Amino acid sequence: MRLLILSSEGPVYEDTLSEKILGYVPFQLEISTSAIEHKKSKDRRPYSLILTDMPMVAHSNDNILYVHSPPTFHDWSRIYERCVSAYWNQPDYASFG
């Protein structure tokens, strides 16, 4: 599952948040941050979830979760729930339904 973290606080904060998420969510995550995203990557697979505290495009089809900076207790619950949902809705697992 691919997760992108974009924060107005910058790449150091994004890295810290990614470490906390890896410890909180019990799934195999491939987490990218703005610093990683800006590098030219050959991997153009879509992200399962975009986590941000910044305004994004209102009519985007992406799976975007808006959180506070720093995330509140309610935000952490939403992060967990959305990761669970995205994990089980991956093409590999959707067929087990």
PDB file of C-alpha atoms in Angstrom:
ATOM      1  CA  MET A   1       0.000   0.000   0.000  1.00  0.00           C
ATOM      2  CA  ARG A   2       1.392   3.395  -0.994  1.00  0.00           C
ATOM      3  CA  LEU A   3       0.939   6.440   1.260  1.00  0.00           C
ATOM      4  CA  LEU A   4       2.011  10.000   0.444  1.00  0.00           C
ATOM      5  CA  ILE A   5       2.475  12.539   3.255  1.00  0.00           C
ATOM      6  CA  LEU A   6       2.403  16.237   2.364  1.00  0.00           C
ATOM      7  CA  SER A   7       2.649  18.812   5.157  1.00  0.00           C
ATOM      8  CA  SER A   8       3.008  22.569   5.387  1.00  0.00           C
ATOM      9  CA  GLU A   9       5.490  21.871   8.203  1.00  0.00           C
ATOM     10  CA  GLY A  10       8.076  20.545   5.731  1.00  0.00           C
ATOM     11  CA  PRO A  11       9.986  17.351   4.962  1.00  0.00           C
ATOM     12  CA  VAL A  12      11.505  16.821   8.429  1.00  0.00           C
ATOM     13  CA  TYR A  13       8.027  16.866   9.984  1.00  0.00           C
ATOM     14  CA  GLU A  14       6.743  14.558   7.228  1.00  0.00           C
ATOM     15  CA  ASP A  15       9.523  12.065   7.996  1.00  0.00           C
ATOM     16  CA  THR A  16       8.675  12.175  11.714  1.00  0.00           C
ATOM     17  CA  LEU A  17       5.001  11.643  10.934  1.00  0.00           C
ATOM     18  CA  SER A  18       5.815   8.729   8.626  1.00  0.00           C
ATOM     19  CA  GLU A  19       7.792   7.022  11.410  1.00  0.00           C
ATOM     20  CA  LYS A  20       4.862   7.423  13.803  1.00  0.00           C
ATOM     21  CA  ILE A  21       2.435   6.034  11.221  1.00  0.00           C
ATOM     22  CA  LEU A  22       4.655   3.012  10.576  1.00  0.00           C
ATOM     23  CA  GLY A  23       4.545   2.277  14.316  1.00  0.00           C
ATOM     24  CA  TYR A  24       0.782   2.832  14.523  1.00  0.00           C
ATOM     25  CA  VAL A  25      -0.589   1.083  11.442  1.00  0.00           C
ATOM     26  CA  PRO A  26      -0.050  -2.700  11.344  1.00  0.00           C
ATOM     27  CA  PHE A  27       0.265  -2.988   7.564  1.00  0.00           C
ATOM     28  CA  GLN A  28       3.094  -3.018   5.093  1.00  0.00           C
ATOM     29  CA  LEU A  29       3.251   0.617   3.982  1.00  0.00           C
ATOM     30  CA  GLU A  30       5.360   2.259   1.348  1.00  0.00           C
ATOM     31  CA  ILE A  31       5.447   5.860   2.570  1.00  0.00           C
ATOM     32  CA  SER A  32       6.635   8.794   0.479  1.00  0.00           C
ATOM     33  CA  THR A  33       7.020  12.414   1.535  1.00  0.00           C
ATOM     34  CA  SER A  34       7.239  15.655  -0.420  1.00  0.00           C
ATOM     35  CA  ALA A  35      11.037  15.373  -0.569  1.00  0.00           C
ATOM     36  CA  ILE A  36      10.811  11.895  -2.098  1.00  0.00           C
ATOM     37  CA  GLU A  37       7.945  12.885  -4.413  1.00  0.00           C
ATOM     38  CA  HIS A  38       9.917  15.794  -5.887  1.00  0.00           C
ATOM     39  CA  LYS A  39      12.695  13.443  -6.990  1.00  0.00           C
ATOM     40  CA  LYS A  40      12.208  11.973 -10.429  1.00  0.00           C
ATOM     41  CA  SER A  41      10.803   8.540  -9.760  1.00  0.00           C
ATOM     42  CA  LYS A  42      10.062   5.884 -12.353  1.00  0.00           C
ATOM     43  CA  ASP A  43       7.332   4.432 -10.131  1.00  0.00           C
ATOM     44  CA  ARG A  44       4.116   6.083 -11.253  1.00  0.00           C
ATOM     45  CA  ARG A  45       1.670   3.794  -9.450  1.00  0.00           C
ATOM     46  CA  PRO A  46      -1.100   5.789  -7.778  1.00  0.00           C
ATOM     47  CA  TYR A  47      -1.043   6.346  -4.035  1.00  0.00           C
ATOM     48  CA  SER A  48      -3.567   4.429  -1.935  1.00  0.00           C
ATOM     49  CA  LEU A  49      -3.887   7.416   0.399  1.00  0.00           C
ATOM     50  CA  ILE A  50      -2.613  10.992   0.516  1.00  0.00           C
ATOM     51  CA  LEU A  51      -2.299  12.397   4.034  1.00  0.00           C
ATOM     52  CA  THR A  52      -2.059  16.185   4.292  1.00  0.00           C
ATOM     53  CA  ASP A  53      -2.661  19.257   6.432  1.00  0.00           C
ATOM     54  CA  MET A  54      -2.735  21.534   3.364  1.00  0.00           C
ATOM     55  CA  PRO A  55      -5.601  22.476   1.072  1.00  0.00           C
ATOM     56  CA  MET A  56      -5.574  20.290  -2.015  1.00  0.00           C
ATOM     57  CA  VAL A  57      -7.602  20.286  -5.207  1.00  0.00           C
ATOM     58  CA  ALA A  58     -11.252  20.133  -4.146  1.00  0.00           C
ATOM     59  CA  HIS A  59     -12.384  18.007  -7.079  1.00  0.00           C
ATOM     60  CA  SER A  60      -9.539  15.517  -6.993  1.00  0.00           C
ATOM     61  CA  ASN A  61     -10.275  11.813  -7.437  1.00  0.00           C
ATOM     62  CA  ASP A  62      -7.394  10.931  -5.119  1.00  0.00           C
ATOM     63  CA  ASN A  63      -8.023   9.341  -1.723  1.00  0.00           C
ATOM     64  CA  ILE A  64      -7.068  12.383   0.406  1.00  0.00           C
ATOM     65  CA  LEU A  65      -7.244  12.519   4.206  1.00  0.00           C
ATOM     66  CA  TYR A  66      -6.974  15.969   5.766  1.00  0.00           C
ATOM     67  CA  VAL A  67      -5.510  16.085   9.285  1.00  0.00           C
ATOM     68  CA  HIS A  68      -4.444  18.701  11.805  1.00  0.00           C
ATOM     69  CA  SER A  69      -0.804  19.547  12.355  1.00  0.00           C
ATOM     70  CA  PRO A  70       0.058  17.856  14.671  1.00  0.00           C
ATOM     71  CA  PRO A  71      -2.585  15.150  14.286  1.00  0.00           C
ATOM     72  CA  THR A  72      -5.212  14.991  17.015  1.00  0.00           C
ATOM     73  CA  PHE A  73      -6.384  11.758  18.649  1.00  0.00           C
ATOM     74  CA  HIS A  74      -9.368  11.793  16.273  1.00  0.00           C
ATOM     75  CA  ASP A  75      -6.978  12.253  13.310  1.00  0.00           C
ATOM     76  CA  TRP A  76      -4.982   9.186  14.392  1.00  0.00           C
ATOM     77  CA  SER A  77      -8.204   7.150  14.483  1.00  0.00           C
ATOM     78  CA  ARG A  78      -9.103   8.370  10.992  1.00  0.00           C
ATOM     79  CA  ILE A  79      -5.576   7.608   9.715  1.00  0.00           C
ATOM     80  CA  TYR A  80      -5.865   4.059  11.030  1.00  0.00           C
ATOM     81  CA  GLU A  81      -9.374   3.549   9.611  1.00  0.00           C
ATOM     82  CA  ARG A  82      -8.449   4.911   6.177  1.00  0.00           C
ATOM     83  CA  CYS A  83      -5.287   2.780   6.029  1.00  0.00           C
ATOM     84  CA  VAL A  84      -7.335  -0.318   6.933  1.00  0.00           C
ATOM     85  CA  SER A  85      -9.882   0.547   4.252  1.00  0.00           C
ATOM     86  CA  ALA A  86      -7.243   1.261   1.601  1.00  0.00           C
ATOM     87  CA  TYR A  87      -5.356  -1.915   2.527  1.00  0.00           C
ATOM     88  CA  TRP A  88      -8.372  -4.203   2.170  1.00  0.00           C
ATOM     89  CA  ASN A  89      -9.541  -2.469  -1.011  1.00  0.00           C
ATOM     90  CA  GLN A  90      -6.278  -3.091  -2.851  1.00  0.00           C
ATOM     91  CA  PRO A  91      -6.723  -5.085  -6.070  1.00  0.00           C
ATOM     92  CA  ASP A  92      -4.847  -8.030  -4.509  1.00  0.00           C
ATOM     93  CA  TYR A  93      -7.340  -8.325  -1.645  1.00  0.00           C
ATOM     94  CA  ALA A  94     -10.572  -7.099  -3.244  1.00  0.00           C
ATOM     95  CA  SER A  95     -11.085 -10.506  -4.892  1.00  0.00           C
ATOM     96  CA  PHE A  96     -11.138 -12.249  -1.481  1.00  0.00           C
ATOM     97  CA  GLY A  97     -14.140 -10.088  -0.556  1.00  0.00           C
TER      98      GLY A  97
END
